[in-house]
Amino acid sequence: MNLKLLICALACLVHYSTADNVGRDIKISGGTPASLGDLPYQVFVGYNLGNGTYEFCGGGLINSEWILTAAHCFEVKKDVSKAFVILGSVSLNTRPVSVKTIITHPNYISDAYNYYDIALLQLSNPVKESASIGFLNLPTFSSPAVGTLMWTAGWGLTQSGIKPTQLLKVQIPIVAQSICVNAFSDGKYNETYFLCIGDGKGKDTCQGDSGGAVVSKVNTTDTRWTVYGITSYGPEGCGLQGNRGAYSRVFNYLDFIKSNAVTSASSTPHHCSKALIVVLIAFALLLNL
Ligand SMILES: *[C@@H]1O[C@H](CO)[C@@H](O)[C@H](O)[C@H]1NC(C)=O
Ligand SMILES: *[C@@H]1O[C@H](CO)[C@@H](O)[C@H](O)[C@H]1NC(C)=O
Ligand SMILES: *[C@@H]1O[C@H](CO)[C@@H](O)[C@H](O)[C@H]1NC(C)=O
């Protein structure tokens, strides 16, 4: 529960509130610290405001170059030179890396319905999987069954302006769509675009957690986590009794992801050139013979 709130606090700093016009509570109520390697896909997505401060979201690494996050994190902030990412760290003590491309979903309209709240960031330099850095699998079905416990995580703040220090993780269940339809009484919640997740008992994500992946290993024997949701929006006040959150339904956006998150040819040409060298050497040997 605390975890969710903590996550909440993280999210608060971020665009979550500006995009949704929902002022979520920024107080952390508690959480479970994540250990390095627990959720190795988790990245910190920052955006320098140019005056020594930054805003941030969470994100999830889906391959060597691309990070899945929320569109509302970048609705007006699209200057790649101001964006940065921290990978493979729970305490944010490793060097930030640069971003070369920001792609928000073309149908995303801020302050409308929050539909299409999904974005992709491309790292300037590809990374490899390691004990602390891992890739997410994309889902092969729309949602785990109602009741399935999902993991999500984020860096929390105790108050605005205080730097986040520790990644917190929380487990929250998939719940029936009708719960969010009723909870978000503005009539905008639509299950095509979202998953409804939350135990309603205090485990929650919050503004700073926006863009973070909601994952499970349901129906997979893969060691990698599968991403089903992206933290998008929630009611005012994080972690309050009865709260549920709306999480972008990743399965609905597979076309967008697969058509954009294409890794550059670096690894393929590398192998090709290796093969080519082998062939050339073989040829040289043959000629010598
Ligand atoms: C930094 O810039 C942002 C965006 O312009 C502004 O909201 C914030 O108050 C500024 N913070 C400081 C400490 O100047
Ligand atoms: C796992 O897959 C089966 C068959 O596709 C499906 O019926 C079941 O609901 C899935 N389990 C969960 C928890 O989603
Ligand atoms: C949800 O969105 C889908 C796809 O745009 C649409 O067909 C459907 O009517 C919407 N449902 C509600 C309840 O608005």
PDB file of C-alpha atoms in Angstrom, residues 28 35 40 44 51 70 78 82 100 109 116-117 139 147 153 170 174 228 233 235 255 271:
ATOM      1  CA  ILE A  28       4.350   9.182   0.229  1.00  0.00           C
ATOM      2  CA  SER A  35      16.291  -4.189  -5.221  1.00  0.00           C
ATOM      3  CA  PRO A  40      15.331  -4.404 -14.487  1.00  0.00           C
ATOM      4  CA  PHE A  44      13.822   6.946 -14.825  1.00  0.00           C
ATOM      5  CA  ASN A  51      16.713  26.175 -14.183  1.00  0.00           C
ATOM      6  CA  ALA A  70       3.205   7.781 -21.294  1.00  0.00           C
ATOM      7  CA  LYS A  78       9.486  17.381 -26.842  1.00  0.00           C
ATOM      8  CA  LYS A  82      16.376  18.175 -22.416  1.00  0.00           C
ATOM      9  CA  LYS A 100      17.578  10.957 -29.559  1.00  0.00           C
ATOM     10  CA  ILE A 109      -4.861  14.680 -27.217  1.00  0.00           C
ATOM     11  CA  TYR A 116      -3.571   6.944 -26.646  1.00  0.00           C
ATOM     12  CA  ASP A 117      -1.510   7.877 -23.595  1.00  0.00           C
ATOM     13  CA  PRO A 139       1.881  -8.782 -24.522  1.00  0.00           C
ATOM     14  CA  GLY A 147      -7.623 -10.701  -9.821  1.00  0.00           C
ATOM     15  CA  ALA A 153       7.195   0.729  -9.592  1.00  0.00           C
ATOM     16  CA  VAL A 170       3.937  -2.324  -5.450  1.00  0.00           C
ATOM     17  CA  ILE A 174      -6.406  -6.191 -12.330  1.00  0.00           C
ATOM     18  CA  TYR A 228       0.318  -4.971 -20.035  1.00  0.00           C
ATOM     19  CA  TYR A 233      -4.193   8.628 -14.726  1.00  0.00           C
ATOM     20  CA  PRO A 235      -8.473  10.023  -9.172  1.00  0.00           C
ATOM     21  CA  ASP A 255       0.977  -1.548 -34.031  1.00  0.00           C
ATOM     22  CA  HIS A 271      27.108  -9.899 -37.352  1.00  0.00           C
TER      23      HIS A 271
END
